[in-house]
Amino acid sequence: MFKSEKLALHLRQLIDSGQWKAHEKLPSLREQAQISGYSLITVLNAYQTLETQGIIYAKDKSGYYVNERSASQTLLNAGVHAAEHIQINSAVFHYLKNTQAAGFIPFGSAFPNPELLFNQKFMQLLAQHAKRKQSYLNNDNMPPGNLALRQMIASRYMMQGVQCNSDDIVITSGALNALNLALEALTKPSDVILLQETVFYGAWQAAERLGLQVVTIPDHSEFGLHIEAFEKALQQYPVKVCWLMLNTQNPLGYTVSNNIKKKIAALLEQYQVYLIEDDVYLELNYGGKKPLPMTYFDQHQRVLHCSTFSKSLGMGTRVGWIHARQFSDAIQHLQLMSTLSVSPLVQNALVDFLSQHHYEKHLRHLCLRLAQYKQVIYDYLKLHLPQQCKVDIYPSGYFLWIKLPEYCDSYHIYQTLLQHKISIAPSLLFRPKHSLQNCIRLNCSYELHTDIEQALQQLCRVIADNIAEKG
Ligand SMILES: Cc1ncc(COP(=O)(O)O)c(C=O)c1O
């Protein structure tokens, strides 16, 4: 990113966050050069960029002023937002500690009920490999990963009509590692990336870790992804990479239509932007055909698709992958400096599990249970939550997204429930601070046993109290 673009983005963040109000005068060019340490010409270029975007205006011989944010301008910007300095890792750290604590009801957990993930056959295969010396040999399992496993992953893509070669795949230490490697390979500090306004906290953490600037687009209540805002953001900001979840979006749950995916692919090419697609729930769909990854629509190698076995066989497998294509080499270089290879034992067991067709059977069973359990909890909540609350349900995954009235604070509810040994995931983990914080993500991969029902009762009670107190 050029220095002037960097400065323009910083100034825009100050304006977006309300630190400079409409018609307020900006520092003169000379003052701004002193404040920022940039040259006069860089400052002038930054001011002119903001003027062209209609964010500020110039008055003859007087300087630059902040423009009015008229209704039409807000519409024109379509809710595109440049996020302030990102600091989320600490909040996620504390939340994870709480969701993992012994004796807690794990409604806040990001992973499915482990009881549903344990698979006898997979454990047998692991045990068999554990007894063979050659299963520990790393030579065949170093980056880009076990060849047979990569071939099987590639053939699963091809069954969906996605062009894929085993050389395009890099096996990683789970999806989080895949996503981070992809982002690191494609960006350098202070580059601009685009995120959905409400998204898996791992995306915010990655941006924080790599020192990236984030632009967000608002969620669309009907289509999930706001395609107009997406285009506006690519027009207005020097976006280098988008990180999106389009299938079983975490935390909201929606899956974007093929029509919108086609439009995204066209815009990526038009604006020469790369997309990192987080598709960790790709196998947990029980509402019809498996949704297509963005690589299906992408004719120009602009998409890196990341997924994992964590959500279907347990996070303990720590095996994920990137369909990395032309970036395979760059990503392997980064692996050599960080995680190196993924456990040969687990990679070998996965090869047998997939090639002997146990995976499909396991997935069918898992999806059946997830669909059942989620429906039961949804029905319970519809009956017992105060009527001002709305719950979103989709035919995939295991989360429900509960929307409370806007004046409610889900972080407060989260803290109250911790005292009752119940964890939930409040919206603060997924959204920038300036967004509405009235929502809760609930993990519904549990059967309605007594302890789960009691915890749901408590949740409904705490929500009702919060509404009564604030409403
Ligand atoms: C949306 C999303 N992406 C990525 C990950 C990371 O998955 P893994 O355990 O394979 O690293 C998670 C895990 O919670 C997730 O929910």
CSV table of C-alpha atoms and ligand atoms in Angstrom, one decimal:
chain,number,residue,atom,x,y,z
A,1,MET,CA,0.0,0.0,0.0
A,2,PHE,CA,1.3,3.5,-0.8
A,3,LYS,CA,2.0,5.9,2.1
A,4,SER,CA,-0.8,8.2,0.9
A,5,GLU,CA,-3.3,5.4,0.8
A,6,LYS,CA,-2.2,4.3,4.3
A,7,LEU,CA,-2.7,7.9,5.6
A,8,ALA,CA,-6.0,8.3,3.8
A,9,LEU,CA,-7.3,5.1,5.4
A,10,HIS,CA,-6.1,6.2,8.9
A,11,LEU,CA,-7.9,9.6,8.5
A,12,ARG,CA,-11.0,7.9,7.2
A,13,GLN,CA,-11.1,5.6,10.3
A,14,LEU,CA,-10.9,8.8,12.5
A,15,ILE,CA,-13.9,10.2,10.6
A,16,ASP,CA,-15.8,6.9,10.5
A,17,SER,CA,-15.4,6.6,14.3
A,18,GLY,CA,-16.8,10.1,14.9
A,19,GLN,CA,-13.6,11.6,16.2
A,20,TRP,CA,-13.9,14.3,13.5
A,21,LYS,CA,-17.4,15.6,13.0
A,22,ALA,CA,-19.2,17.0,9.9
A,23,HIS,CA,-17.8,20.4,8.8
A,24,GLU,CA,-14.9,20.2,11.2
A,25,LYS,CA,-11.6,21.5,9.8
A,26,LEU,CA,-8.8,19.0,9.2
A,27,PRO,CA,-5.3,19.9,10.2
A,28,SER,CA,-3.5,22.0,7.5
A,29,LEU,CA,-1.2,20.1,5.2
A,30,ARG,CA,1.8,21.3,7.1
A,31,GLU,CA,0.3,20.4,10.5
A,32,GLN,CA,-0.7,17.0,9.2
A,33,ALA,CA,2.8,16.4,7.9
A,34,GLN,CA,4.1,17.2,11.3
A,35,ILE,CA,1.6,15.0,13.1
A,36,SER,CA,2.0,12.0,10.8
A,37,GLY,CA,5.6,12.3,9.9
A,38,TYR,CA,4.8,12.0,6.2
A,39,SER,CA,5.9,14.5,3.5
A,40,LEU,CA,3.7,17.4,2.4
A,41,ILE,CA,3.1,15.7,-1.0
A,42,THR,CA,2.0,12.4,0.7
A,43,VAL,CA,-0.4,14.4,2.9
A,44,LEU,CA,-1.8,16.3,-0.1
A,45,ASN,CA,-2.3,13.0,-2.0
A,46,ALA,CA,-4.1,11.5,1.0
A,47,TYR,CA,-6.4,14.6,1.3
A,48,GLN,CA,-7.1,14.5,-2.4
A,49,THR,CA,-8.0,10.8,-2.3
A,50,LEU,CA,-10.5,11.5,0.5
A,51,GLU,CA,-11.9,14.5,-1.4
A,52,THR,CA,-12.5,12.3,-4.5
A,53,GLN,CA,-14.3,9.8,-2.3
A,54,GLY,CA,-16.5,12.6,-1.0
A,55,ILE,CA,-15.3,12.1,2.6
A,56,ILE,CA,-13.9,15.6,2.9
A,57,TYR,CA,-14.3,18.8,0.9
A,58,ALA,CA,-11.9,21.7,0.2
A,59,LYS,CA,-12.8,25.4,0.8
A,60,ASP,CA,-10.9,28.0,-1.1
A,61,LYS,CA,-7.8,29.2,0.8
A,62,SER,CA,-9.2,27.8,4.0
A,63,GLY,CA,-8.3,24.1,4.0
A,64,TYR,CA,-10.1,20.7,4.1
A,65,TYR,CA,-13.3,19.9,6.0
A,66,VAL,CA,-15.2,16.8,6.9
A,67,ASN,CA,-18.2,16.2,4.7
A,68,GLU,CA,-21.8,15.7,6.0
A,69,ARG,CA,-22.7,12.0,6.2
A,70,SER,CA,-26.1,12.4,4.5
A,71,ALA,CA,-28.5,9.5,4.3
A,72,SER,CA,-27.8,9.1,0.6
A,73,GLN,CA,-24.0,9.0,1.3
A,74,THR,CA,-24.5,6.3,4.0
A,75,LEU,CA,-26.4,4.4,1.4
A,76,LEU,CA,-23.7,5.0,-1.1
A,77,ASN,CA,-21.1,3.6,1.3
A,78,ALA,CA,-23.5,0.7,2.0
A,79,GLY,CA,-22.3,0.4,5.5
A,80,VAL,CA,-18.7,-0.3,4.5
A,81,HIS,CA,-16.6,0.4,7.5
A,82,ALA,CA,-12.9,0.8,8.2
A,83,ALA,CA,-12.3,-0.8,11.6
A,84,GLU,CA,-10.2,0.9,14.2
A,85,HIS,CA,-7.1,-0.7,15.7
A,86,ILE,CA,-7.9,-4.4,16.3
A,87,GLN,CA,-7.4,-5.9,19.7
A,88,ILE,CA,-9.4,-9.0,20.2
A,89,ASN,CA,-7.0,-11.8,21.1
A,90,SER,CA,-7.2,-11.2,24.8
A,91,ALA,CA,-11.0,-11.4,24.8
A,92,VAL,CA,-10.9,-14.6,22.8
A,93,PHE,CA,-8.3,-16.0,25.2
A,94,HIS,CA,-10.5,-15.5,28.2
A,95,TYR,CA,-13.6,-16.8,26.5
A,96,LEU,CA,-11.8,-20.0,25.4
A,97,LYS,CA,-10.5,-20.5,29.0
A,98,ASN,CA,-14.1,-20.3,30.2
A,99,THR,CA,-15.6,-22.5,27.5
A,100,GLN,CA,-13.1,-25.2,28.3
A,101,ALA,CA,-13.4,-25.1,32.0
A,102,ALA,CA,-14.4,-28.4,33.6
A,103,GLY,CA,-18.0,-28.7,34.6
A,104,PHE,CA,-19.2,-26.0,32.3
A,105,ILE,CA,-22.1,-26.4,29.9
A,106,PRO,CA,-20.3,-25.7,26.6
A,107,PHE,CA,-23.0,-23.7,24.7
A,108,GLY,CA,-20.2,-21.3,23.9
A,109,SER,CA,-17.9,-23.9,22.4
A,110,ALA,CA,-16.9,-23.7,18.7
A,111,PHE,CA,-16.6,-27.5,18.4
A,112,PRO,CA,-19.3,-30.1,18.1
A,113,ASN,CA,-20.1,-32.4,21.0
A,114,PRO,CA,-17.1,-34.7,21.1
A,115,GLU,CA,-19.3,-37.7,21.8
A,116,LEU,CA,-20.7,-37.3,18.2
A,117,LEU,CA,-17.2,-37.1,16.7
A,118,PHE,CA,-15.6,-40.2,18.3
A,119,ASN,CA,-15.5,-42.9,15.6
A,120,GLN,CA,-14.6,-46.4,16.6
A,121,LYS,CA,-13.2,-47.3,13.2
A,122,PHE,CA,-11.0,-44.1,13.1
A,123,MET,CA,-9.7,-44.9,16.5
A,124,GLN,CA,-8.9,-48.5,15.5
A,125,LEU,CA,-7.0,-47.3,12.4
A,126,LEU,CA,-5.1,-44.9,14.6
A,127,ALA,CA,-4.2,-47.7,17.0
A,128,GLN,CA,-3.1,-49.9,14.1
A,129,HIS,CA,-0.8,-47.2,12.7
A,130,ALA,CA,0.5,-46.5,16.2
A,131,LYS,CA,2.0,-50.0,16.2
A,132,ARG,CA,3.8,-49.7,12.8
A,133,LYS,CA,7.2,-48.1,12.7
A,134,GLN,CA,6.7,-46.8,9.1
A,135,SER,CA,3.6,-44.8,10.2
A,136,TYR,CA,5.9,-42.5,12.2
A,137,LEU,CA,8.2,-41.7,9.3
A,138,ASN,CA,8.0,-38.1,8.4
A,139,ASN,CA,9.6,-38.2,4.9
A,140,ASP,CA,6.3,-38.9,3.1
A,141,ASN,CA,4.3,-36.6,5.3
A,142,MET,CA,6.3,-33.4,5.2
A,143,PRO,CA,4.9,-30.3,3.4
A,144,PRO,CA,2.9,-30.4,1.2
A,145,GLY,CA,1.6,-33.4,3.2
A,146,ASN,CA,0.8,-37.1,2.6
A,147,LEU,CA,0.3,-37.7,-1.1
A,148,ALA,CA,-2.5,-40.2,-0.8
A,149,LEU,CA,-4.4,-37.9,1.6
A,150,ARG,CA,-3.9,-35.0,-0.9
A,151,GLN,CA,-5.2,-37.2,-3.7
A,152,MET,CA,-8.3,-38.0,-1.7
A,153,ILE,CA,-9.0,-34.4,-0.8
A,154,ALA,CA,-8.5,-33.5,-4.5
A,155,SER,CA,-10.9,-36.2,-5.6
A,156,ARG,CA,-13.6,-34.9,-3.2
A,157,TYR,CA,-13.3,-31.4,-4.9
A,158,MET,CA,-13.5,-33.0,-8.3
A,159,MET,CA,-16.7,-34.8,-7.3
A,160,GLN,CA,-18.2,-31.4,-6.9
A,161,GLY,CA,-16.9,-30.2,-10.3
A,162,VAL,CA,-14.0,-28.2,-8.9
A,163,GLN,CA,-10.7,-28.6,-10.9
A,164,CYS,CA,-8.1,-29.8,-8.5
A,165,ASN,CA,-4.8,-31.6,-8.5
A,166,SER,CA,-3.1,-33.2,-5.5
A,167,ASP,CA,-0.2,-30.8,-6.1
A,168,ASP,CA,-2.6,-27.9,-5.4
A,169,ILE,CA,-3.3,-29.1,-1.9
A,170,VAL,CA,-1.2,-28.4,1.2
A,171,ILE,CA,-2.0,-30.3,4.4
A,172,THR,CA,-1.9,-28.0,7.5
A,173,SER,CA,-2.3,-28.2,11.2
A,174,GLY,CA,-6.1,-27.6,11.2
A,175,ALA,CA,-8.0,-24.9,9.3
A,176,LEU,CA,-6.8,-22.0,11.6
A,177,ASN,CA,-3.2,-22.8,10.5
A,178,ALA,CA,-4.4,-23.0,6.9
A,179,LEU,CA,-6.2,-19.6,7.0
A,180,ASN,CA,-3.3,-17.9,8.7
A,181,LEU,CA,-0.7,-19.3,6.3
A,182,ALA,CA,-2.8,-18.2,3.4
A,183,LEU,CA,-3.2,-14.7,4.8
A,184,GLU,CA,0.5,-14.4,5.6
A,185,ALA,CA,1.5,-15.6,2.1
A,186,LEU,CA,-0.8,-12.9,0.5
A,187,THR,CA,-0.2,-9.9,2.6
A,188,LYS,CA,2.3,-7.7,4.3
A,189,PRO,CA,1.8,-5.5,7.4
A,190,SER,CA,-0.7,-2.6,7.0
A,191,ASP,CA,-2.3,-4.1,3.9
A,192,VAL,CA,-6.1,-3.8,3.8
A,193,ILE,CA,-8.2,-6.9,4.0
A,194,LEU,CA,-12.0,-7.2,3.8
A,195,LEU,CA,-14.1,-9.2,6.4
A,196,GLN,CA,-17.8,-9.7,6.9
A,197,GLU,CA,-18.9,-7.5,9.8
A,198,THR,CA,-19.9,-10.6,11.9
A,199,VAL,CA,-17.3,-13.3,11.4
A,200,PHE,CA,-15.4,-16.1,13.2
A,201,TYR,CA,-13.0,-14.4,15.7
A,202,GLY,CA,-10.0,-16.2,14.1
A,203,ALA,CA,-10.2,-13.7,11.2
A,204,TRP,CA,-9.9,-10.8,13.6
A,205,GLN,CA,-7.1,-12.5,15.5
A,206,ALA,CA,-5.2,-13.1,12.2
A,207,ALA,CA,-5.5,-9.4,11.2
A,208,GLU,CA,-4.3,-8.4,14.7
A,209,ARG,CA,-1.3,-10.8,14.5
A,210,LEU,CA,-0.2,-9.7,11.0
A,211,GLY,CA,-0.8,-6.0,11.6
A,212,LEU,CA,-3.4,-5.7,8.8
A,213,GLN,CA,-6.0,-3.0,8.4
A,214,VAL,CA,-9.6,-4.3,8.1
A,215,VAL,CA,-12.6,-3.0,6.1
A,216,THR,CA,-15.9,-4.6,7.0
A,217,ILE,CA,-19.1,-5.1,5.0
A,218,PRO,CA,-22.5,-5.3,6.7
A,219,ASP,CA,-24.4,-8.6,7.0
A,220,HIS,CA,-27.4,-8.9,4.7
A,221,SER,CA,-30.5,-10.0,6.5
A,222,GLU,CA,-31.8,-11.9,3.5
A,223,PHE,CA,-28.9,-13.0,1.4
A,224,GLY,CA,-26.2,-13.3,4.1
A,225,LEU,CA,-23.5,-11.5,2.1
A,226,HIS,CA,-24.2,-7.9,1.1
A,227,ILE,CA,-23.0,-7.9,-2.5
A,228,GLU,CA,-23.5,-4.2,-3.1
A,229,ALA,CA,-21.5,-3.3,-0.1
A,230,PHE,CA,-18.8,-5.9,-1.2
A,231,GLU,CA,-18.5,-4.1,-4.5
A,232,LYS,CA,-18.5,-0.6,-2.9
A,233,ALA,CA,-15.7,-1.7,-0.5
A,234,LEU,CA,-13.5,-3.0,-3.4
A,235,GLN,CA,-14.1,0.3,-5.2
A,236,GLN,CA,-13.3,2.5,-2.3
A,237,TYR,CA,-10.5,0.8,-0.5
A,238,PRO,CA,-7.2,-0.7,-1.7
A,239,VAL,CA,-8.3,-4.2,-0.6
A,240,LYS,CA,-5.7,-6.8,-1.2
A,241,VAL,CA,-7.4,-9.9,0.2
A,242,CYS,CA,-10.9,-10.9,1.3
A,243,TRP,CA,-11.4,-13.5,4.0
A,244,LEU,CA,-15.0,-14.8,3.7
A,245,MET,CA,-17.2,-17.5,5.0
A,246,LEU,CA,-20.0,-18.3,2.6
A,247,ASN,CA,-21.1,-21.8,3.6
A,248,THR,CA,-22.7,-22.3,7.0
A,249,GLN,CA,-21.3,-19.0,8.1
A,250,ASN,CA,-19.9,-18.9,11.6
A,251,PRO,CA,-21.6,-17.5,13.7
A,252,LEU,CA,-24.7,-16.5,11.7
A,253,GLY,CA,-25.3,-19.9,10.0
A,254,TYR,CA,-26.4,-18.8,6.5
A,255,THR,CA,-25.1,-20.2,3.2
A,256,VAL,CA,-24.8,-17.7,0.3
A,257,SER,CA,-26.5,-18.6,-3.0
A,258,ASN,CA,-24.6,-19.7,-6.1
A,259,ASN,CA,-25.8,-16.5,-7.8
A,260,ILE,CA,-24.0,-14.3,-5.3
A,261,LYS,CA,-21.0,-16.5,-5.4
A,262,LYS,CA,-20.8,-16.0,-9.2
A,263,LYS,CA,-20.9,-12.3,-8.6
A,264,ILE,CA,-18.2,-12.4,-6.0
A,265,ALA,CA,-15.9,-14.4,-8.4
A,266,ALA,CA,-16.5,-11.7,-11.1
A,267,LEU,CA,-15.7,-8.9,-8.7
A,268,LEU,CA,-12.5,-10.6,-7.5
A,269,GLU,CA,-11.2,-10.7,-11.1
A,270,GLN,CA,-12.4,-7.1,-11.9
A,271,TYR,CA,-10.6,-5.6,-8.9
A,272,GLN,CA,-7.7,-8.1,-8.9
A,273,VAL,CA,-8.3,-9.2,-5.3
A,274,TYR,CA,-7.7,-12.6,-3.8
A,275,LEU,CA,-10.2,-14.5,-1.6
A,276,ILE,CA,-9.4,-16.8,1.3
A,277,GLU,CA,-12.4,-18.9,1.9
A,278,ASP,CA,-13.0,-20.4,5.3
A,279,ASP,CA,-15.2,-23.4,4.7
A,280,VAL,CA,-14.8,-25.5,7.8
A,281,TYR,CA,-18.4,-26.8,7.9
A,282,LEU,CA,-18.5,-28.0,4.3
A,283,GLU,CA,-19.4,-31.5,5.3
A,284,LEU,CA,-22.0,-30.6,7.9
A,285,ASN,CA,-24.8,-29.8,5.5
A,286,TYR,CA,-28.1,-31.7,5.9
A,287,GLY,CA,-30.4,-29.5,3.9
A,288,GLY,CA,-29.7,-30.9,0.4
A,289,LYS,CA,-26.7,-30.9,-1.8
A,290,LYS,CA,-23.3,-30.0,-0.4
A,291,PRO,CA,-22.8,-26.2,-1.1
A,292,LEU,CA,-20.2,-25.3,-3.6
A,293,PRO,CA,-16.9,-23.7,-2.7
A,294,MET,CA,-15.9,-20.5,-4.3
A,295,THR,CA,-13.2,-22.4,-6.3
A,296,TYR,CA,-16.1,-23.8,-8.4
A,297,PHE,CA,-16.9,-20.3,-9.7
A,298,ASP,CA,-13.4,-18.9,-9.9
A,299,GLN,CA,-11.9,-19.1,-13.4
A,300,HIS,CA,-8.8,-17.0,-12.6
A,301,GLN,CA,-7.1,-18.7,-9.6
A,302,ARG,CA,-8.2,-15.9,-7.2
A,303,VAL,CA,-9.5,-18.2,-4.5
A,304,LEU,CA,-7.7,-20.2,-1.8
A,305,HIS,CA,-10.1,-22.6,-0.1
A,306,CYS,CA,-9.4,-23.8,3.5
A,307,SER,CA,-11.0,-26.6,5.4
A,308,THR,CA,-10.5,-29.2,8.1
A,309,PHE,CA,-11.3,-32.6,9.7
A,310,SER,CA,-11.7,-30.8,13.1
A,311,LYS,CA,-15.4,-30.3,12.8
A,312,SER,CA,-16.2,-33.8,11.6
A,313,LEU,CA,-13.6,-36.0,13.4
A,314,GLY,CA,-12.6,-33.8,16.3
A,315,MET,CA,-10.3,-30.8,16.8
A,316,GLY,CA,-7.7,-33.2,18.2
A,317,THR,CA,-6.9,-34.5,14.7
A,318,ARG,CA,-5.4,-31.1,13.9
A,319,VAL,CA,-5.5,-31.9,10.2
A,320,GLY,CA,-6.7,-29.3,7.7
A,321,TRP,CA,-5.8,-28.2,4.3
A,322,ILE,CA,-5.6,-25.4,1.7
A,323,HIS,CA,-6.4,-25.7,-1.9
A,324,ALA,CA,-3.5,-23.3,-2.5
A,325,ARG,CA,-2.9,-23.7,-6.2
A,326,GLN,CA,-0.2,-21.3,-7.4
A,327,PHE,CA,0.6,-20.3,-3.7
A,328,SER,CA,1.4,-23.9,-2.7
A,329,ASP,CA,5.1,-23.2,-2.7
A,330,ALA,CA,4.9,-19.9,-0.8
A,331,ILE,CA,2.8,-21.6,1.8
A,332,GLN,CA,5.1,-24.5,2.2
A,333,HIS,CA,8.0,-22.0,2.8
A,334,LEU,CA,6.0,-20.5,5.6
A,335,GLN,CA,5.2,-23.9,7.1
A,336,LEU,CA,8.9,-24.7,7.2
A,337,MET,CA,9.4,-21.6,9.4
A,338,SER,CA,6.5,-22.4,11.7
A,339,THR,CA,4.4,-25.6,12.2
A,340,LEU,CA,6.5,-27.8,9.8
A,341,SER,CA,4.5,-31.0,9.2
A,342,VAL,CA,1.3,-32.4,10.5
A,343,SER,CA,1.4,-35.7,12.5
A,344,PRO,CA,2.3,-38.6,10.1
A,345,LEU,CA,0.3,-41.0,12.3
A,346,VAL,CA,-3.0,-39.0,11.9
A,347,GLN,CA,-2.4,-38.4,8.2
A,348,ASN,CA,-1.9,-42.1,7.6
A,349,ALA,CA,-5.0,-43.1,9.6
A,350,LEU,CA,-7.0,-40.5,7.6
A,351,VAL,CA,-5.9,-42.1,4.4
A,352,ASP,CA,-7.2,-45.5,5.4
A,353,PHE,CA,-10.4,-44.0,6.9
A,354,LEU,CA,-11.3,-42.2,3.7
A,355,SER,CA,-10.1,-44.8,1.2
A,356,GLN,CA,-12.1,-47.5,3.1
A,357,HIS,CA,-15.3,-45.3,2.8
A,358,HIS,CA,-15.8,-44.9,6.5
A,359,TYR,CA,-15.9,-41.2,6.3
A,360,GLU,CA,-19.2,-40.9,4.4
A,361,LYS,CA,-21.0,-43.2,6.8
A,362,HIS,CA,-19.6,-41.2,9.8
A,363,LEU,CA,-20.8,-37.9,8.2
A,364,ARG,CA,-24.3,-39.2,7.5
A,365,HIS,CA,-24.6,-40.3,11.2
A,366,LEU,CA,-23.2,-37.1,12.5
A,367,CYS,CA,-25.4,-34.8,10.3
A,368,LEU,CA,-28.5,-36.7,11.3
A,369,ARG,CA,-27.7,-36.2,15.0
A,370,LEU,CA,-26.8,-32.5,14.6
A,371,ALA,CA,-30.0,-31.8,12.7
A,372,GLN,CA,-32.1,-33.5,15.4
A,373,TYR,CA,-30.4,-31.9,18.4
A,374,LYS,CA,-30.4,-28.4,16.9
A,375,GLN,CA,-34.1,-28.7,16.1
A,376,VAL,CA,-35.0,-29.8,19.6
A,377,ILE,CA,-33.1,-26.9,21.2
A,378,TYR,CA,-34.6,-24.4,18.6
A,379,ASP,CA,-38.1,-25.6,19.6
A,380,TYR,CA,-37.3,-25.2,23.2
A,381,LEU,CA,-36.0,-21.7,22.8
A,382,LYS,CA,-39.0,-20.7,20.6
A,383,LEU,CA,-41.2,-21.7,23.5
A,384,HIS,CA,-39.3,-20.3,26.4
A,385,LEU,CA,-37.4,-17.2,25.2
A,386,PRO,CA,-39.1,-13.8,25.6
A,387,GLN,CA,-41.1,-13.0,22.5
A,388,GLN,CA,-38.8,-10.0,21.7
A,389,CYS,CA,-36.0,-12.5,20.8
A,390,LYS,CA,-35.5,-14.0,17.4
A,391,VAL,CA,-33.6,-17.2,16.6
A,392,ASP,CA,-32.0,-17.9,13.2
A,393,ILE,CA,-31.9,-21.6,12.1
A,394,TYR,CA,-30.4,-23.0,8.9
A,395,PRO,CA,-30.2,-26.7,7.7
A,396,SER,CA,-26.5,-27.1,8.4
A,397,GLY,CA,-24.0,-26.9,11.2
A,398,TYR,CA,-24.8,-26.8,14.9
A,399,PHE,CA,-25.1,-23.2,15.9
A,400,LEU,CA,-28.2,-21.1,16.6
A,401,TRP,CA,-27.9,-17.3,16.5
A,402,ILE,CA,-30.1,-15.6,19.0
A,403,LYS,CA,-31.0,-11.9,18.5
A,404,LEU,CA,-32.1,-10.1,21.5
A,405,PRO,CA,-33.6,-6.6,21.5
A,406,GLU,CA,-31.0,-4.0,20.4
A,407,TYR,CA,-30.7,-2.5,23.9
A,408,CYS,CA,-29.5,-5.8,25.4
A,409,ASP,CA,-25.8,-6.5,26.0
A,410,SER,CA,-25.0,-10.1,25.3
A,411,TYR,CA,-21.5,-9.7,27.0
A,412,HIS,CA,-23.3,-8.9,30.3
A,413,ILE,CA,-25.5,-12.0,29.8
A,414,TYR,CA,-22.3,-14.1,29.1
A,415,GLN,CA,-20.7,-12.9,32.3
A,416,THR,CA,-23.9,-13.6,34.4
A,417,LEU,CA,-24.1,-17.1,32.9
A,418,LEU,CA,-20.5,-17.9,33.8
A,419,GLN,CA,-21.4,-17.6,37.4
A,420,HIS,CA,-23.9,-20.5,36.7
A,421,LYS,CA,-21.2,-22.5,34.9
A,422,ILE,CA,-22.7,-22.0,31.5
A,423,SER,CA,-20.7,-20.7,28.6
A,424,ILE,CA,-22.2,-18.9,25.6
A,425,ALA,CA,-20.5,-17.0,22.8
A,426,PRO,CA,-21.4,-13.3,22.9
A,427,SER,CA,-21.4,-11.2,19.7
A,428,LEU,CA,-18.4,-9.1,20.9
A,429,LEU,CA,-16.2,-12.1,19.8
A,430,PHE,CA,-17.4,-11.8,16.2
A,431,ARG,CA,-18.0,-8.1,15.6
A,432,PRO,CA,-16.1,-4.8,15.9
A,433,LYS,CA,-16.9,-2.9,19.1
A,434,HIS,CA,-19.0,-0.2,17.4
A,435,SER,CA,-21.5,-2.8,16.1
A,436,LEU,CA,-24.7,-3.9,17.9
A,437,GLN,CA,-23.8,-6.3,20.7
A,438,ASN,CA,-27.1,-7.9,21.3
A,439,CYS,CA,-26.6,-11.4,19.9
A,440,ILE,CA,-25.5,-14.9,21.2
A,441,ARG,CA,-24.1,-17.9,19.4
A,442,LEU,CA,-25.3,-21.1,20.9
A,443,ASN,CA,-23.7,-24.5,20.3
A,444,CYS,CA,-26.6,-27.0,19.9
A,445,SER,CA,-24.8,-30.2,19.3
A,446,TYR,CA,-26.1,-31.7,22.6
A,447,GLU,CA,-29.1,-33.9,23.4
A,448,LEU,CA,-31.7,-32.3,25.6
A,449,HIS,CA,-30.7,-34.2,28.8
A,450,THR,CA,-31.6,-32.8,32.2
A,451,ASP,CA,-28.4,-30.7,32.6
A,452,ILE,CA,-28.7,-29.2,29.1
A,453,GLU,CA,-32.4,-28.4,29.7
A,454,GLN,CA,-31.6,-26.8,33.1
A,455,ALA,CA,-28.9,-24.7,31.4
A,456,LEU,CA,-31.4,-23.6,28.7
A,457,GLN,CA,-33.9,-22.7,31.4
A,458,GLN,CA,-31.2,-20.6,33.1
A,459,LEU,CA,-30.2,-18.9,29.8
A,460,CYS,CA,-33.9,-18.0,29.1
A,461,ARG,CA,-34.2,-16.6,32.6
A,462,VAL,CA,-31.1,-14.5,32.4
A,463,ILE,CA,-32.2,-13.1,29.0
A,464,ALA,CA,-35.7,-12.3,30.3
A,465,ASP,CA,-34.1,-10.5,33.4
A,466,ASN,CA,-31.8,-8.5,31.1
A,467,ILE,CA,-34.8,-7.4,28.9
A,468,ALA,CA,-36.9,-6.5,31.9
A,469,GLU,CA,-34.0,-4.5,33.4
A,470,LYS,CA,-33.0,-2.6,30.2
A,471,GLY,CA,-36.3,-2.4,28.3
B,1,LIG,C1,-15.1,-20.7,11.3
B,1,LIG,C2,-13.9,-21.5,11.7
B,1,LIG,N1,-12.8,-21.5,11.0
B,1,LIG,C3,-11.7,-22.1,11.4
B,1,LIG,C4,-11.7,-22.8,12.6
B,1,LIG,C5,-10.4,-23.5,13.0
B,1,LIG,O1,-10.5,-24.9,12.8
B,1,LIG,P1,-9.3,-25.9,13.1
B,1,LIG,O2,-9.7,-26.5,14.4
B,1,LIG,O3,-9.3,-26.9,12.0
B,1,LIG,O4,-8.1,-25.2,13.2
B,1,LIG,C6,-12.8,-22.8,13.4
B,1,LIG,C7,-12.8,-23.5,14.7
B,1,LIG,O5,-13.5,-23.2,15.6
B,1,LIG,C8,-14.0,-22.2,13.0
B,1,LIG,O6,-15.1,-22.1,13.7
